Amino acid sequence: MAKFNGALTGIEAKIEYHAVFEELGALYESWKRSAVNWMQTEKLSESEVEKRLMKKFNIQWAYADSIATEARTCLNQLKTAKNNYITKLEFQLSAKTAAAKKLIIKLEKTLKLATKKCFPHIQARNKFCHQYRIRRTQLFQWRKAVEGILTHDLWAEHQLSQQVHIETGK
């Protein structure tokens, strides 16, 4: 795009907005999602996806090639993001588990000491025991949720695709 005395010149200045561009963009994204789905579920290669796109959607080779290339790139990004996300979850799990274990040990020591010395009144003891049970329950629930995420690859892939979708703004 060239500027001439502050004015746009060239082909970009002559293209006017038309609603068909939005419809074509939506179709292109739909075709790309189909291609990613085929690559993911049926383990098709780029060339096989190109052929299927041309046959199913009746599009030219250049469009099919572009869509297949973008689909392969997107799938590779999702795989990388999945691995990074799992690593992040494992790190968070180990950090939270260590922190919870320290807290539980501290609470157990305090409870033993308090039992020896006797609480000044029953209400304080009940509050302390209630907080201890809540912390232990929360740790257990959090650990089960994270283990569930790590074992359910499809759910994790869905969350990753949503996260990538949000981060890229597309």
mmCIF file of C-alpha atoms in Angstrom:
data_model
loop_
_atom_site.group_PDB
_atom_site.id
_atom_site.type_symbol
_atom_site.label_atom_id
_atom_site.label_comp_id
_atom_site.label_asym_id
_atom_site.label_seq_id
_atom_site.Cartn_x
_atom_site.Cartn_y
_atom_site.Cartn_z
ATOM 1 C CA MET A 1 0.000 0.000 0.000
ATOM 2 C CA ALA A 2 1.502 3.300 -1.052
ATOM 3 C CA LYS A 3 0.879 6.729 0.389
ATOM 4 C CA PHE A 4 0.843 9.767 -1.791
ATOM 5 C CA ASN A 5 0.505 13.109 -0.003
ATOM 6 C CA GLY A 6 -1.323 11.462 2.900
ATOM 7 C CA ALA A 7 -3.849 9.652 0.684
ATOM 8 C CA LEU A 8 -4.073 5.924 0.091
ATOM 9 C CA THR A 9 -3.329 4.740 -3.414
ATOM 10 C CA GLY A 10 -3.337 1.270 -4.835
ATOM 11 C CA ILE A 11 -5.744 -1.622 -4.791
ATOM 12 C CA GLU A 12 -6.467 -1.339 -1.037
ATOM 13 C CA ALA A 13 -7.967 2.110 -1.517
ATOM 14 C CA LYS A 14 -10.301 0.864 -4.227
ATOM 15 C CA ILE A 15 -11.803 -2.157 -2.439
ATOM 16 C CA GLU A 16 -15.178 -1.309 -0.983
ATOM 17 C CA TYR A 17 -16.862 -3.183 1.820
ATOM 18 C CA HIS A 18 -19.380 -5.776 0.788
ATOM 19 C CA ALA A 19 -21.402 -8.200 2.931
ATOM 20 C CA VAL A 20 -20.265 -11.155 0.832
ATOM 21 C CA PHE A 21 -16.773 -10.836 2.393
ATOM 22 C CA GLU A 22 -18.197 -11.714 5.814
ATOM 23 C CA GLU A 23 -20.087 -14.694 4.417
ATOM 24 C CA LEU A 24 -16.968 -15.960 2.629
ATOM 25 C CA GLY A 25 -14.957 -15.497 5.819
ATOM 26 C CA ALA A 26 -17.494 -17.529 7.791
ATOM 27 C CA LEU A 27 -17.446 -20.276 5.139
ATOM 28 C CA TYR A 28 -13.644 -20.322 5.159
ATOM 29 C CA GLU A 29 -13.574 -20.706 8.958
ATOM 30 C CA SER A 30 -16.194 -23.454 8.770
ATOM 31 C CA TRP A 31 -14.154 -25.339 6.173
ATOM 32 C CA LYS A 32 -11.045 -24.917 8.308
ATOM 33 C CA ARG A 33 -12.835 -26.332 11.377
ATOM 34 C CA SER A 34 -13.962 -29.298 9.275
ATOM 35 C CA ALA A 35 -10.391 -29.864 8.103
ATOM 36 C CA VAL A 36 -9.024 -29.725 11.668
ATOM 37 C CA ASN A 37 -11.718 -32.162 12.749
ATOM 38 C CA TRP A 38 -10.818 -34.599 9.948
ATOM 39 C CA MET A 39 -7.121 -34.372 10.755
ATOM 40 C CA GLN A 40 -7.814 -34.950 14.420
ATOM 41 C CA THR A 41 -10.392 -37.736 14.274
ATOM 42 C CA GLU A 42 -9.521 -39.559 11.065
ATOM 43 C CA LYS A 43 -5.760 -38.818 11.100
ATOM 44 C CA LEU A 44 -5.801 -37.551 7.509
ATOM 45 C CA SER A 45 -2.762 -35.921 5.903
ATOM 46 C CA GLU A 46 -2.800 -32.464 4.325
ATOM 47 C CA SER A 47 -3.107 -33.846 0.794
ATOM 48 C CA GLU A 48 -6.010 -36.115 1.769
ATOM 49 C CA VAL A 49 -7.750 -33.175 3.444
ATOM 50 C CA GLU A 50 -7.216 -31.049 0.316
ATOM 51 C CA LYS A 51 -8.859 -33.712 -1.850
ATOM 52 C CA ARG A 52 -11.763 -34.088 0.538
ATOM 53 C CA LEU A 53 -12.287 -30.309 0.740
ATOM 54 C CA MET A 54 -12.310 -29.982 -3.057
ATOM 55 C CA LYS A 55 -14.748 -32.868 -3.403
ATOM 56 C CA LYS A 56 -17.103 -32.099 -0.519
ATOM 57 C CA PHE A 57 -17.280 -28.295 -0.741
ATOM 58 C CA ASN A 58 -16.537 -27.935 -4.475
ATOM 59 C CA ILE A 59 -13.710 -25.443 -3.993
ATOM 60 C CA GLN A 60 -10.573 -24.808 -6.013
ATOM 61 C CA TRP A 61 -7.247 -26.423 -5.201
ATOM 62 C CA ALA A 62 -5.657 -23.144 -4.023
ATOM 63 C CA TYR A 63 -8.350 -22.611 -1.389
ATOM 64 C CA ALA A 64 -8.202 -26.246 -0.312
ATOM 65 C CA ASP A 65 -4.406 -26.078 -0.018
ATOM 66 C CA SER A 66 -4.585 -22.898 2.056
ATOM 67 C CA ILE A 67 -7.252 -24.339 4.351
ATOM 68 C CA ALA A 68 -5.371 -27.630 4.825
ATOM 69 C CA THR A 69 -2.143 -25.780 5.652
ATOM 70 C CA GLU A 70 -3.911 -23.576 8.202
ATOM 71 C CA ALA A 71 -5.663 -26.611 9.679
ATOM 72 C CA ARG A 72 -2.330 -28.436 10.105
ATOM 73 C CA THR A 73 -0.831 -25.350 11.784
ATOM 74 C CA CYS A 74 -3.851 -25.023 14.073
ATOM 75 C CA LEU A 75 -3.707 -28.699 15.028
ATOM 76 C CA ASN A 76 0.016 -28.458 15.819
ATOM 77 C CA GLN A 77 -0.639 -25.390 17.981
ATOM 78 C CA LEU A 78 -3.398 -27.244 19.828
ATOM 79 C CA LYS A 79 -1.100 -30.203 20.508
ATOM 80 C CA THR A 80 1.621 -27.901 21.831
ATOM 81 C CA ALA A 81 -0.886 -25.968 23.922
ATOM 82 C CA LYS A 82 -2.266 -29.226 25.325
ATOM 83 C CA ASN A 83 1.188 -30.374 26.437
ATOM 84 C CA ASN A 84 1.951 -26.970 27.936
ATOM 85 C CA TYR A 85 -1.403 -26.897 29.735
ATOM 86 C CA ILE A 86 -0.913 -30.391 31.174
ATOM 87 C CA THR A 87 2.554 -29.412 32.407
ATOM 88 C CA LYS A 88 1.098 -26.283 33.987
ATOM 89 C CA LEU A 89 -1.665 -28.307 35.682
ATOM 90 C CA GLU A 90 0.842 -30.834 37.023
ATOM 91 C CA PHE A 91 2.973 -28.013 38.438
ATOM 92 C CA GLN A 92 -0.065 -26.379 40.055
ATOM 93 C CA LEU A 93 -1.161 -29.727 41.455
ATOM 94 C CA SER A 94 2.213 -30.398 43.057
ATOM 95 C CA ALA A 95 2.456 -26.844 44.445
ATOM 96 C CA LYS A 96 -1.066 -26.879 45.891
ATOM 97 C CA THR A 97 -0.589 -30.377 47.278
ATOM 98 C CA ALA A 98 2.613 -29.329 49.043
ATOM 99 C CA ALA A 99 0.970 -26.182 50.433
ATOM 100 C CA ALA A 100 -2.066 -28.153 51.595
ATOM 101 C CA LYS A 101 0.122 -30.788 53.270
ATOM 102 C CA LYS A 102 2.005 -28.057 55.140
ATOM 103 C CA LEU A 103 -1.267 -26.496 56.228
ATOM 104 C CA ILE A 104 -2.682 -29.848 57.336
ATOM 105 C CA ILE A 105 0.456 -30.610 59.363
ATOM 106 C CA LYS A 106 0.270 -27.159 60.957
ATOM 107 C CA LEU A 107 -3.424 -27.596 61.762
ATOM 108 C CA GLU A 108 -2.838 -31.069 63.203
ATOM 109 C CA LYS A 109 -0.039 -29.769 65.444
ATOM 110 C CA THR A 110 -2.194 -26.864 66.557
ATOM 111 C CA LEU A 111 -5.105 -29.207 67.232
ATOM 112 C CA LYS A 112 -2.932 -31.556 69.302
ATOM 113 C CA LEU A 113 -1.506 -28.633 71.243
ATOM 114 C CA ALA A 114 -4.956 -27.142 71.723
ATOM 115 C CA THR A 115 -6.350 -30.466 72.912
ATOM 116 C CA LYS A 116 -3.568 -30.723 75.476
ATOM 117 C CA LYS A 117 -4.071 -27.169 76.683
ATOM 118 C CA CYS A 118 -7.870 -27.235 76.221
ATOM 119 C CA PHE A 119 -9.659 -24.558 74.289
ATOM 120 C CA PRO A 120 -11.057 -21.730 76.368
ATOM 121 C CA HIS A 121 -14.506 -22.493 75.028
ATOM 122 C CA ILE A 122 -16.176 -25.075 72.794
ATOM 123 C CA GLN A 123 -17.106 -22.598 70.053
ATOM 124 C CA ALA A 124 -13.444 -21.873 69.207
ATOM 125 C CA ARG A 125 -12.644 -25.597 69.090
ATOM 126 C CA ASN A 126 -15.588 -26.333 66.811
ATOM 127 C CA LYS A 127 -14.632 -23.480 64.474
ATOM 128 C CA PHE A 128 -11.055 -24.763 64.259
ATOM 129 C CA CYS A 129 -12.144 -28.357 63.547
ATOM 130 C CA HIS A 130 -14.640 -27.151 60.944
ATOM 131 C CA GLN A 131 -11.937 -25.155 59.102
ATOM 132 C CA TYR A 132 -9.625 -28.164 59.208
ATOM 133 C CA ARG A 133 -12.283 -30.432 57.650
ATOM 134 C CA ILE A 134 -13.100 -27.859 54.961
ATOM 135 C CA ARG A 135 -9.424 -27.502 53.948
ATOM 136 C CA ARG A 136 -8.978 -31.236 53.752
ATOM 137 C CA THR A 137 -12.167 -31.650 51.685
ATOM 138 C CA GLN A 138 -11.166 -28.835 49.320
ATOM 139 C CA LEU A 139 -7.764 -30.411 48.731
ATOM 140 C CA PHE A 140 -9.357 -33.775 47.977
ATOM 141 C CA GLN A 141 -11.921 -32.266 45.580
ATOM 142 C CA TRP A 142 -9.283 -30.162 43.792
ATOM 143 C CA ARG A 143 -6.981 -33.157 43.382
ATOM 144 C CA LYS A 144 -9.803 -35.297 41.928
ATOM 145 C CA ALA A 145 -10.790 -32.513 39.514
ATOM 146 C CA VAL A 146 -7.229 -32.112 38.232
ATOM 147 C CA GLU A 147 -6.728 -35.858 37.901
ATOM 148 C CA GLY A 148 -9.999 -36.021 35.980
ATOM 149 C CA ILE A 149 -8.777 -33.316 33.622
ATOM 150 C CA LEU A 150 -5.505 -35.109 33.005
ATOM 151 C CA THR A 151 -7.213 -38.440 32.302
ATOM 152 C CA HIS A 152 -9.899 -37.076 29.990
ATOM 153 C CA ASP A 153 -7.920 -35.998 26.942
ATOM 154 C CA LEU A 154 -10.964 -35.013 24.910
ATOM 155 C CA TRP A 155 -12.175 -32.633 27.587
ATOM 156 C CA ALA A 156 -8.684 -31.189 27.967
ATOM 157 C CA GLU A 157 -8.400 -30.704 24.190
ATOM 158 C CA HIS A 158 -11.756 -28.941 24.151
ATOM 159 C CA GLN A 159 -10.654 -26.604 26.942
ATOM 160 C CA LEU A 160 -7.378 -25.941 25.159
ATOM 161 C CA SER A 161 -9.120 -25.105 21.922
ATOM 162 C CA GLN A 162 -11.393 -22.712 23.809
ATOM 163 C CA GLN A 163 -8.377 -21.140 25.537
ATOM 164 C CA VAL A 164 -6.482 -20.767 22.244
ATOM 165 C CA HIS A 165 -9.682 -19.389 20.671
ATOM 166 C CA ILE A 166 -9.962 -16.755 23.429
ATOM 167 C CA GLU A 167 -6.252 -15.838 23.454
ATOM 168 C CA THR A 168 -6.024 -15.415 19.687
ATOM 169 C CA GLY A 169 -9.314 -13.546 19.482
ATOM 170 C CA LYS A 170 -10.548 -15.615 16.536
#
